Amino acid sequence: MGKPPERPPFSPAGLLARARSLLRGVFRRSRVEAEMLEEFRAHVDLRTEHLVRQGLSWNEASRQAHREFGHAETHRNAARAARGLRVFDHIRFSWIDVKLGGRMLVKHPWLTLVAVMALAIGIPVGLAPMHVANAIEAPLPEDPGNRVRALRYWDPATTTATLATYEDFEYGSGRLSTFSALGAFRSGSYNVASEDGRGTPVTGAQMTASSFEILATAPLMGRVLGTADEAPGALAVALIGHDLWRARFAADPAIVGKTIRVGSKLRTVVGVMPQGFLFPLTQQLWLPLPRESAAAGGSGVRIFGRLAAGADAEAAQSELSAVGRPPTPASSDESRARLRPEVVPFGMLFLSVPRGGLDAEPGFYFFQLLALALLLVACGNVAMLVFARTATRFRELAVRTALGASRARIVTQMFVETVLLAVVGAGAGVFSVDWLLGRVNLAALAGEPALPYWLRLDVTPEAIVWAFALAIGSAAVAGVVPALRITGKRIQESIQRAEAGRSGIRFGGVTGALIVADVAISVAVVGFAMVLTQRVMDSRTAETLAGIPSEKYVAIQVRVPAVAERDPESPDSERVAATQIALVERLRSEPGVESVVVADALPRMDHRAVPVEVEGIERAEELRGRWVGTARVDIDFFQGLGHHVLVGRPFDAADLETPVRPVIVNTVFVDRILAGQDAVGRRLRILRSAPGTEGPWMEIVGVVGHLGVSMVNPQGAEAMYLPAAPGEIQPMQVGIRVASGPETLAPRLRDIVAEVDPTAVVGSPVVLSDVRQGDWYIMVAIAAGLGLLVGVLVVLAVSGIYAIMSFSVSERTREIGIRRALGAPRQQIVATILRRSLIQIGLGALIGLPIAARVYYEFGGSIPGQTSPIVAALVATSLAAGMVTVVAVLSCLVPTRRVLAVQASEALRAEG
Amino acid sequence: MTSHAEILPGTLDLLILKAVSLGDVHGYGVLLRIEQISGGALEIQQGALYPALYRLEHQGLIKSEWGRSDNNRRAKFYRLTALGRRRLGEEQASWNRLAEAMATALAATPREV
């Protein structure tokens, strides 16, 4: 009542004051202490003066004042304690802690290995999302000052950026004062003829002369493109990249001034750019972007610029929003009005990422949290191991406490030991990621021939700093938490337990929850890893994957460029049609060729997925249809692949004449979307992002088997095929079935295409069974990653279970001895010991199993002889769950054997 | 002069808050003021003063500032914060209730039992 309460009631102001005082005491310790001593001196002086006024001599007064005040050091310590700072006095990191920590690493090699492995995977996984988000926003290599920004027109409804026009570029160039210069470019693919006259495709870009001013990269030889090159009637020129110069022109030192054929036009080489200059993505050829060509082409350009001195990106954004876009004719569509002009980092010009960056996406935080949650699970497991290791040292800790070591001192030491473990883990993680990044084909993972040159995912110094910060954080979780628990309030009780021959430590519910979580995640992930592994294995047998003998087909990509490269994006469709018809005729006349098919995607290749609504099937408003892989195919496509239409009819020439064309779907579509009902005669339409803009209703006229629409899920992916007339598919994938094997035709394919159309840009011929596109690489990478994750989780769970089982067995040796002496049967003792672990393992498997089954079902895993996907999912994932459970149960065996080896008399004698 | 009384455990903080509430004062001044307002009945041990002052400052109940004393000596002056004023009010009310209860209890006569 009258006595002030021990702890003041909670108040934000009080909390803030405490935090401020604590921080001041920690970070300004010497100043705080100097002030304290000065205050004490002032106190003594004031007292002395007071006593002098009462009649004492100065010397006497001073002596008495000092005597009354007492020892300043004592007051100082009491004052620090009052401020809650004493705990920091005990935290002193010393080399001895580090040495001790090092010794512990060596003394428990298995624990070290498991913990380091867990953190070596957990820390990079925790860092990855933020690292990728930062990489996308990093400045161009040519722009160390980070002054280059891109201008884009963002459609919030579709969350995509649309291309700008040349008029936008001109309009902005004259009006935006926050940019010192604006540039525009448009990328494309060009046939560049070499000495022997054969053309090979080269990625290039048409660029304004101002672009080179912005990038300010000096050419290796010659000059860059200038404004004079854009003038009407100017000499046709080209600037080439270092790699192109070396590979195609044998690093000819006299290349500048020579003429090369680009497409159908002869161009004079004006310069060679240095190695590493690949602007804007992976380009090797740069051509002028003259006004009349850009305006006539109609297709878009991309705009970027250098910020003017003193202007920042925010100012540029405000100005761009104010300036807007050039006025357009009234006929322009409403979607244009929706577009938002934005100033963004250069990399975001190519990505459908909101202006704030990847981290502005709502889904990003989910991934970041998921990654950190995995790290937390790893830390929890390491904590469990550290806890078990500390248990073996409990006597030492108890003795140290008895000798006066403070709690903070012991916690610090354990923290340092775990920091050492975590730093080794983080280092191992960073090095392995760096090593892997140098060896894994990231471009293939993204389904591209090469990654943009500015996208650097390597380990940066910043990433290393973050990795070590996470290591410290992990050590705080994995080291400090167990240490606090062990040195907790009941240490006295624990010491008494230790004196009685036990470790004095009890494992709580947290460790049990961790084991449950480990087993659950392992089981869930094992199911996913199984589907993917199955896919990777399946893709070896081409027949299974594509539904056709794909090893007999050779595929080649052909693109017919626009006349005089006026516009690489929208060519003359009549010319494309003529080339397609002539090429198919020419190929069919080749000896050994059995059939020729044309499509925008052949089996085994990535098919474009679109959302589809089927008439008569209700859908929720928020559910924008089912995603279905589509291919636009020539009307002889299925016959050409030797694949019969199972129900209904194949396409015929009349289908191309109707205003709304029919479609053919695959059996998976029928099973999954139509629930096995009759498909022929039903109608479907393609949904678009904005409501009210759905495509026309199209009638299903036939059903075909699976034709390898998705590498990830060849037999389980819904697909539909749309008929396309010659000229409508660009670029076209041409598949040729060769009786004598594709190897005989492949080397001559380029020449054959060149005979038909010398301007056509031809890709490399590839046997269809060797096609491995983006999805396949992603699948392998995910399967490998998940495999590793499962491995680590299982090892962690097993080590945790093993450590805790061993520990509890040695804890209960005395009890077991007594029970055996009293005649308890072995089975009963084993059951008592195993019960807890078995419940944890079983609970984990039960939680993980439905997740695994769901994933397995979604990805359409199958087992031989089993046709029902639900049964297949349950059987396969139960096997996975069983596997994980068996491994977990095995980890209990060694400690259990030890229980059975306990002799009653020995146990009692040893512990008594 | 009144003979010295023992300070009850836990009342030091309350006395300091009261002393500081009467006007900005330095550490030595707190001692003198407590002596003065208690009519010389309460004398604070110098060793107990500073830990209590720092504890109250740490809790945000008082705050300090360097200034000049009457005889122009540099000294640290303490002042009550809003939080301290509120706490003082609560403690004072609580103490008064206790004192009243104690007085009533001690004034009881056999007839009242």
GROMACS .gro file of N, CA, C and O in nm, chain A residues 1-9 11 13-15 17-19 21-22 24 34-43 45-51 53 58 65 68-70 75 78-80 82-84, chain B residues 9-14 26-29 31-32 35 43 45-55 57-61 66 69 71 73-78 83 86-87 90-91 94-95 97-98 101:
model
  392
    1MET      N    1   0.083  -0.119   0.000
    1MET     CA    2   0.000   0.000   0.000
    1MET      C    3   0.087   0.125   0.000
    1MET      O    4   0.110   0.185  -0.104
    2GLY      N    5   0.139   0.163   0.120
    2GLY     CA    6   0.223   0.281   0.124
    2GLY      C    7   0.356   0.258   0.057
    2GLY      O    8   0.421   0.351   0.014
    3LYS      N    9   0.394   0.135   0.050
    3LYS     CA   10   0.522   0.100  -0.008
    3LYS      C   11   0.514   0.109  -0.161
    3LYS      O   12   0.417   0.060  -0.219
    4PRO      N   13   0.613   0.175  -0.224
    4PRO     CA   14   0.605   0.181  -0.370
    4PRO      C   15   0.610   0.040  -0.427
    4PRO      O   16   0.681  -0.045  -0.373
    5PRO      N   17   0.534   0.013  -0.532
    5PRO     CA   18   0.536  -0.121  -0.589
    5PRO      C   19   0.675  -0.154  -0.643
    5PRO      O   20   0.749  -0.064  -0.682
    6GLU      N   21   0.707  -0.283  -0.642
    6GLU     CA   22   0.839  -0.329  -0.689
    6GLU      C   23   0.863  -0.286  -0.834
    6GLU      O   24   0.965  -0.234  -0.869
    7ARG      N   25   0.763  -0.312  -0.915
    7ARG     CA   26   0.774  -0.274  -1.056
    7ARG      C   27   0.665  -0.174  -1.088
    7ARG      O   28   0.549  -0.198  -1.059
    8PRO      N   29   0.705  -0.058  -1.142
    8PRO     CA   30   0.602   0.040  -1.174
    8PRO      C   31   0.510  -0.015  -1.281
    8PRO      O   32   0.552  -0.097  -1.363
    9PRO      N   33   0.382   0.030  -1.281
    9PRO     CA   34   0.292  -0.017  -1.385
    9PRO      C   35   0.342   0.027  -1.523
    9PRO      O   36   0.412   0.127  -1.534
   11SER      N   37   0.396   0.192  -1.863
   11SER     CA   38   0.355   0.314  -1.933
   11SER      C   39   0.453   0.334  -2.048
   11SER      O   40   0.573   0.312  -2.031
   13ALA      N   41   0.569   0.605  -2.175
   13ALA     CA   42   0.670   0.706  -2.145
   13ALA      C   43   0.779   0.646  -2.058
   13ALA      O   44   0.899   0.670  -2.079
   14GLY      N   45   0.737   0.564  -1.960
   14GLY     CA   46   0.834   0.501  -1.872
   14GLY      C   47   0.924   0.405  -1.948
   14GLY      O   48   1.045   0.402  -1.927
   15LEU      N   49   0.863   0.331  -2.039
   15LEU     CA   50   0.939   0.234  -2.118
   15LEU      C   51   1.044   0.305  -2.204
   15LEU      O   52   1.159   0.263  -2.213
   17ALA      N   53   1.171   0.600  -2.144
   17ALA     CA   54   1.274   0.657  -2.058
   17ALA      C   55   1.376   0.549  -2.021
   17ALA      O   56   1.497   0.573  -2.023
   18ARG      N   57   1.326   0.429  -1.989
   18ARG     CA   58   1.416   0.319  -1.953
   18ARG      C   59   1.507   0.284  -2.069
   18ARG      O   60   1.628   0.266  -2.053
   19ALA      N   61   1.448   0.275  -2.189
   19ALA     CA   62   1.527   0.238  -2.306
   19ALA      C   63   1.634   0.343  -2.331
   19ALA      O   64   1.751   0.312  -2.357
   21SER      N   65   1.766   0.556  -2.119
   21SER     CA   66   1.866   0.554  -2.013
   21SER      C   67   1.961   0.435  -2.032
   21SER      O   68   2.082   0.447  -2.017
   22LEU      N   69   1.903   0.321  -2.070
   22LEU     CA   70   1.985   0.201  -2.090
   22LEU      C   71   2.082   0.221  -2.206
   22LEU      O   72   2.202   0.192  -2.196
   24ARG      N   73   2.191   0.500  -2.327
   24ARG     CA   74   2.290   0.600  -2.292
   24ARG      C   75   2.399   0.536  -2.205
   24ARG      O   76   2.518   0.559  -2.225
   34ALA      N   77   3.171   0.971  -1.600
   34ALA     CA   78   3.242   1.095  -1.566
   34ALA      C   79   3.144   1.191  -1.499
   34ALA      O   80   3.177   1.258  -1.398
   35GLU      N   81   3.023   1.199  -1.552
   35GLU     CA   82   2.921   1.288  -1.494
   35GLU      C   83   2.886   1.245  -1.352
   35GLU      O   84   2.869   1.327  -1.262
   36MET      N   85   2.878   1.113  -1.334
   36MET     CA   86   2.846   1.058  -1.202
   36MET      C   87   2.951   1.102  -1.101
   36MET      O   88   2.918   1.152  -0.993
   37LEU      N   89   3.080   1.086  -1.140
   37LEU     CA   90   3.189   1.121  -1.047
   37LEU      C   91   3.189   1.270  -1.019
   37LEU      O   92   3.213   1.314  -0.906
   38GLU      N   93   3.158   1.350  -1.120
   38GLU     CA   94   3.154   1.495  -1.102
   38GLU      C   95   3.042   1.532  -1.004
   38GLU      O   96   3.060   1.618  -0.918
   39GLU      N   97   2.931   1.461  -1.018
   39GLU     CA   98   2.817   1.487  -0.928
   39GLU      C   99   2.853   1.453  -0.784
   39GLU      O  100   2.821   1.526  -0.690
   40PHE      N  101   2.925   1.340  -0.767
   40PHE     CA  102   2.968   1.300  -0.632
   40PHE      C  103   3.061   1.405  -0.573
   40PHE      O  104   3.050   1.442  -0.456
   41ARG      N  105   3.154   1.453  -0.658
   41ARG     CA  106   3.250   1.555  -0.609
   41ARG      C  107   3.175   1.680  -0.567
   41ARG      O  108   3.200   1.737  -0.460
   42ALA      N  109   3.079   1.722  -0.650
   42ALA     CA  110   3.001   1.842  -0.618
   42ALA      C  111   2.928   1.823  -0.485
   42ALA      O  112   2.921   1.914  -0.402
   43HIS      N  113   2.875   1.699  -0.465
   43HIS     CA  114   2.803   1.670  -0.342
   43HIS      C  115   2.894   1.687  -0.221
   43HIS      O  116   2.859   1.755  -0.123
   45ASP      N  117   3.171   1.856  -0.201
   45ASP     CA  118   3.210   1.997  -0.185
   45ASP      C  119   3.099   2.077  -0.118
   45ASP      O  120   3.125   2.158  -0.028
   46LEU      N  121   2.975   2.052  -0.162
   46LEU     CA  122   2.862   2.125  -0.103
   46LEU      C  123   2.847   2.092   0.046
   46LEU      O  124   2.821   2.179   0.129
   47ARG      N  125   2.867   1.965   0.077
   47ARG     CA  126   2.859   1.922   0.217
   47ARG      C  127   2.969   1.987   0.298
   47ARG      O  128   2.947   2.033   0.411
   48THR      N  129   3.091   1.991   0.235
   48THR     CA  130   3.205   2.052   0.304
   48THR      C  131   3.172   2.199   0.335
   48THR      O  132   3.189   2.246   0.449
   49GLU      N  133   3.122   2.271   0.237
   49GLU     CA  134   3.090   2.412   0.257
   49GLU      C  135   2.984   2.428   0.366
   49GLU      O  136   2.993   2.519   0.450
   50HIS      N  137   2.887   2.335   0.364
   50HIS     CA  138   2.781   2.338   0.465
   50HIS      C  139   2.840   2.324   0.607
   50HIS      O  140   2.805   2.397   0.699
   51LEU      N  141   2.933   2.227   0.617
   51LEU     CA  142   2.994   2.203   0.749
   51LEU      C  143   3.081   2.320   0.791
   51LEU      O  144   3.088   2.355   0.910
   53ARG      N  145   3.026   2.626   0.717
   53ARG     CA  146   2.933   2.728   0.766
   53ARG      C  147   2.886   2.697   0.908
   53ARG      O  148   2.855   2.786   0.986
   58TRP      N  149   3.812   2.405   0.735
   58TRP     CA  150   3.796   2.350   0.600
   58TRP      C  151   3.843   2.204   0.595
   58TRP      O  152   3.773   2.117   0.542
   65ALA      N  153   3.298   1.529   0.542
   65ALA     CA  154   3.212   1.513   0.423
   65ALA      C  155   3.248   1.385   0.348
   65ALA      O  156   3.160   1.309   0.307
   68GLU      N  157   3.134   1.083   0.553
   68GLU     CA  158   2.989   1.062   0.545
   68GLU      C  159   2.945   1.007   0.410
   68GLU      O  160   2.856   0.923   0.401
   69PHE      N  161   3.011   1.056   0.305
   69PHE     CA  162   2.967   1.015   0.171
   69PHE      C  163   3.003   0.870   0.141
   69PHE      O  164   2.930   0.798   0.074
   70GLY      N  165   3.119   0.828   0.195
   70GLY     CA  166   3.161   0.690   0.169
   70GLY      C  167   3.241   0.679   0.040
   70GLY      O  168   3.282   0.780  -0.019
   75HIS      N  169   2.925   0.373  -0.461
   75HIS     CA  170   2.805   0.443  -0.510
   75HIS      C  171   2.789   0.427  -0.660
   75HIS      O  172   2.679   0.414  -0.712
   78ALA      N  173   2.650   0.093  -0.728
   78ALA     CA  174   2.509   0.087  -0.690
   78ALA      C  175   2.425   0.165  -0.791
   78ALA      O  176   2.314   0.123  -0.829
   79ALA      N  177   2.479   0.278  -0.838
   79ALA     CA  178   2.405   0.359  -0.934
   79ALA      C  179   2.389   0.286  -1.067
   79ALA      O  180   2.283   0.291  -1.129
   80ARG      N  181   2.494   0.220  -1.112
   80ARG     CA  182   2.485   0.144  -1.238
   80ARG      C  183   2.381   0.033  -1.225
   80ARG      O  184   2.303   0.009  -1.317
   82ALA      N  185   2.126   0.040  -1.031
   82ALA     CA  186   1.994   0.103  -1.029
   82ALA      C  187   1.948   0.134  -1.171
   82ALA      O  188   1.829   0.137  -1.199
   83ARG      N  189   2.040   0.159  -1.261
   83ARG     CA  190   2.005   0.190  -1.400
   83ARG      C  191   1.993   0.064  -1.484
   83ARG      O  192   1.976   0.073  -1.605
   84GLY      N  193   2.009  -0.051  -1.423
   84GLY     CA  194   1.996  -0.176  -1.498
   84GLY      C  195   2.116  -0.203  -1.586
   84GLY      O  196   2.108  -0.276  -1.684
  921PRO      N  197   1.122   0.105   0.495
  921PRO     CA  198   1.171   0.054   0.368
  921PRO      C  199   1.072   0.091   0.256
  921PRO      O  200   0.950   0.079   0.273
  922GLY      N  201   1.124   0.139   0.145
  922GLY     CA  202   1.038   0.167   0.029
  922GLY      C  203   0.986   0.309   0.024
  922GLY      O  204   0.924   0.349  -0.074
  923THR      N  205   1.011   0.385   0.134
  923THR     CA  206   0.955   0.521   0.133
  923THR      C  207   1.055   0.623   0.079
  923THR      O  208   1.020   0.738   0.056
  924LEU      N  209   1.181   0.581   0.058
  924LEU     CA  210   1.284   0.675   0.013
  924LEU      C  211   1.244   0.738  -0.122
  924LEU      O  212   1.253   0.859  -0.140
  925ASP      N  213   1.199   0.653  -0.214
  925ASP     CA  214   1.163   0.702  -0.348
  925ASP      C  215   1.053   0.807  -0.338
  925ASP      O  216   1.056   0.910  -0.404
  926LEU      N  217   0.956   0.780  -0.250
  926LEU     CA  218   0.843   0.872  -0.234
  926LEU      C  219   0.892   1.005  -0.179
  926LEU      O  220   0.853   1.112  -0.227
  938HIS      N  221   1.948   1.997  -0.650
  938HIS     CA  222   2.058   1.904  -0.677
  938HIS      C  223   2.061   1.796  -0.571
  938HIS      O  224   1.985   1.803  -0.472
  939GLY      N  225   2.148   1.697  -0.588
  939GLY     CA  226   2.149   1.579  -0.502
  939GLY      C  227   2.161   1.614  -0.354
  939GLY      O  228   2.081   1.569  -0.270
  940TYR      N  229   2.260   1.700  -0.321
  940TYR     CA  230   2.280   1.736  -0.181
  940TYR      C  231   2.158   1.811  -0.129
  940TYR      O  232   2.113   1.792  -0.016
  941GLY      N  233   2.100   1.893  -0.218
  941GLY     CA  234   1.980   1.970  -0.183
  941GLY      C  235   1.864   1.878  -0.148
  941GLY      O  236   1.781   1.911  -0.062
  943LEU      N  237   1.880   1.593   0.006
  943LEU     CA  238   1.900   1.551   0.146
  943LEU      C  239   1.851   1.659   0.242
  943LEU      O  240   1.776   1.632   0.336
  944LEU      N  241   1.899   1.783   0.211
  944LEU     CA  242   1.865   1.893   0.301
  944LEU      C  243   1.715   1.918   0.303
  944LEU      O  244   1.655   1.942   0.408
  947GLU      N  245   1.526   1.666   0.504
  947GLU     CA  246   1.545   1.696   0.646
  947GLU      C  247   1.456   1.811   0.688
  947GLU      O  248   1.388   1.808   0.791
  955GLU      N  249   1.637   1.160   0.830
  955GLU     CA  250   1.770   1.186   0.775
  955GLU      C  251   1.806   1.073   0.679
  955GLU      O  252   1.796   0.956   0.714
  957GLN      N  253   2.050   0.847   0.449
  957GLN     CA  254   2.190   0.803   0.437
  957GLN      C  255   2.242   0.848   0.301
  957GLN      O  256   2.177   0.826   0.199
  958GLN      N  257   2.359   0.914   0.302
  958GLN     CA  258   2.410   0.965   0.175
  958GLN      C  259   2.434   0.854   0.074
  958GLN      O  260   2.417   0.872  -0.046
  959GLY      N  261   2.472   0.737   0.123
  959GLY     CA  262   2.500   0.624   0.032
  959GLY      C  263   2.376   0.576  -0.041
  959GLY      O  264   2.386   0.520  -0.150
  960ALA      N  265   2.258   0.598   0.017
  960ALA     CA  266   2.136   0.546  -0.045
  960ALA      C  267   2.078   0.645  -0.146
  960ALA      O  268   1.996   0.608  -0.229
  961LEU      N  269   2.124   0.773  -0.134
  961LEU     CA  270   2.060   0.877  -0.215
  961LEU      C  271   2.079   0.857  -0.366
  961LEU      O  272   1.982   0.855  -0.444
  962TYR      N  273   2.205   0.841  -0.409
  962TYR     CA  274   2.232   0.841  -0.554
  962TYR      C  275   2.173   0.721  -0.628
  962TYR      O  276   2.112   0.738  -0.734
  963PRO      N  277   2.187   0.598  -0.571
  963PRO     CA  278   2.119   0.487  -0.642
  963PRO      C  279   1.971   0.515  -0.660
  963PRO      O  280   1.915   0.487  -0.765
  964ALA      N  281   1.907   0.576  -0.556
  964ALA     CA  282   1.764   0.603  -0.567
  964ALA      C  283   1.736   0.708  -0.675
  964ALA      O  284   1.645   0.694  -0.755
  965LEU      N  285   1.821   0.814  -0.674
  965LEU     CA  286   1.802   0.918  -0.776
  965LEU      C  287   1.816   0.859  -0.917
  965LEU      O  288   1.735   0.887  -1.007
  966TYR      N  289   1.919   0.777  -0.938
  966TYR     CA  290   1.942   0.720  -1.072
  966TYR      C  291   1.831   0.624  -1.109
  966TYR      O  292   1.792   0.614  -1.225
  967ARG      N  293   1.781   0.552  -1.010
  967ARG     CA  294   1.673   0.458  -1.039
  967ARG      C  295   1.548   0.535  -1.086
  967ARG      O  296   1.484   0.499  -1.184
  969GLU      N  297   1.540   0.832  -1.216
  969GLU     CA  298   1.567   0.892  -1.347
  969GLU      C  299   1.554   0.786  -1.457
  969GLU      O  300   1.496   0.810  -1.562
  970HIS      N  301   1.605   0.665  -1.427
  970HIS     CA  302   1.598   0.554  -1.522
  970HIS      C  303   1.452   0.520  -1.554
  970HIS      O  304   1.417   0.487  -1.667
  971GLN      N  305   1.366   0.534  -1.452
  971GLN     CA  306   1.224   0.501  -1.471
  971GLN      C  307   1.147   0.616  -1.535
  971GLN      O  308   1.028   0.603  -1.563
  972GLY      N  309   1.217   0.728  -1.558
  972GLY     CA  310   1.153   0.840  -1.625
  972GLY      C  311   1.065   0.922  -1.531
  972GLY      O  312   0.982   1.000  -1.577
  973LEU      N  313   1.087   0.909  -1.398
  973LEU     CA  314   1.003   0.983  -1.303
  973LEU      C  315   1.062   1.121  -1.273
  973LEU      O  316   0.990   1.214  -1.241
  978TRP      N  317   2.236   1.979  -1.595
  978TRP     CA  318   2.345   2.047  -1.525
  978TRP      C  319   2.313   2.196  -1.515
  978TRP      O  320   2.261   2.255  -1.609
  981SER      N  321   2.474   2.609  -0.880
  981SER     CA  322   2.411   2.615  -0.747
  981SER      C  323   2.413   2.760  -0.696
  981SER      O  324   2.471   2.847  -0.761
  983ASN      N  325   2.588   2.902  -0.475
  983ASN     CA  326   2.722   2.958  -0.464
  983ASN      C  327   2.801   2.938  -0.594
  983ASN      O  328   2.922   2.917  -0.592
  985ARG      N  329   2.835   2.696  -0.803
  985ARG     CA  330   2.907   2.571  -0.828
  985ARG      C  331   2.828   2.489  -0.929
  985ARG      O  332   2.706   2.491  -0.927
  986ARG      N  333   2.902   2.419  -1.023
  986ARG     CA  334   2.832   2.337  -1.122
  986ARG      C  335   2.770   2.216  -1.051
  986ARG      O  336   2.841   2.145  -0.978
  987ALA      N  337   2.642   2.194  -1.070
  987ALA     CA  338   2.575   2.082  -1.004
  987ALA      C  339   2.463   2.030  -1.093
  987ALA      O  340   2.416   2.100  -1.182
  988LYS      N  341   2.426   1.906  -1.066
  988LYS     CA  342   2.321   1.845  -1.148
  988LYS      C  343   2.188   1.863  -1.076
  988LYS      O  344   2.174   1.823  -0.960
  989PHE      N  345   2.093   1.925  -1.145
  989PHE     CA  346   1.963   1.956  -1.085
  989PHE      C  347   1.858   1.856  -1.133
  989PHE      O  348   1.854   1.820  -1.250
  990TYR      N  349   1.774   1.813  -1.040
  990TYR     CA  350   1.668   1.717  -1.073
  990TYR      C  351   1.533   1.787  -1.076
  990TYR      O  352   1.508   1.879  -0.997
  995LEU      N  353   0.532   1.204  -1.568
  995LEU     CA  354   0.513   1.067  -1.519
  995LEU      C  355   0.537   1.062  -1.368
  995LEU      O  356   0.464   0.999  -1.292
  998ARG      N  357   0.255   1.214  -1.169
  998ARG     CA  358   0.142   1.123  -1.158
  998ARG      C  359   0.170   1.017  -1.051
  998ARG      O  360   0.089   0.986  -0.966
  999ARG      N  361   0.294   0.965  -1.055
  999ARG     CA  362   0.330   0.860  -0.961
  999ARG      C  363   0.326   0.914  -0.818
  999ARG      O  364   0.278   0.849  -0.726
 1002GLU      N  365  -0.019   0.923  -0.690
 1002GLU     CA  366  -0.070   0.789  -0.656
 1002GLU      C  367  -0.010   0.740  -0.524
 1002GLU      O  368  -0.080   0.690  -0.436
 1003GLU      N  369   0.122   0.760  -0.512
 1003GLU     CA  370   0.191   0.710  -0.393
 1003GLU      C  371   0.145   0.785  -0.268
 1003GLU      O  372   0.128   0.725  -0.160
 1006SER      N  373  -0.192   0.668  -0.165
 1006SER     CA  374  -0.179   0.535  -0.108
 1006SER      C  375  -0.123   0.542   0.034
 1006SER      O  376  -0.169   0.475   0.125
 1007TRP      N  377  -0.020   0.629   0.050
 1007TRP     CA  378   0.043   0.645   0.181
 1007TRP      C  379  -0.055   0.703   0.282
 1007TRP      O  380  -0.064   0.659   0.397
 1009ARG      N  381  -0.376   0.679   0.283
 1009ARG     CA  382  -0.473   0.575   0.322
 1009ARG      C  383  -0.414   0.486   0.429
 1009ARG      O  384  -0.476   0.452   0.529
 1010LEU      N  385  -0.287   0.448   0.408
 1010LEU     CA  386  -0.220   0.359   0.502
 1010LEU      C  387  -0.207   0.427   0.639
 1010LEU      O  388  -0.236   0.368   0.744
 1013ALA      N  389  -0.530   0.449   0.815
 1013ALA     CA  390  -0.570   0.317   0.864
 1013ALA      C  391  -0.489   0.283   0.988
 1013ALA      O  392  -0.543   0.232   1.088
   0.00000   0.00000   0.00000
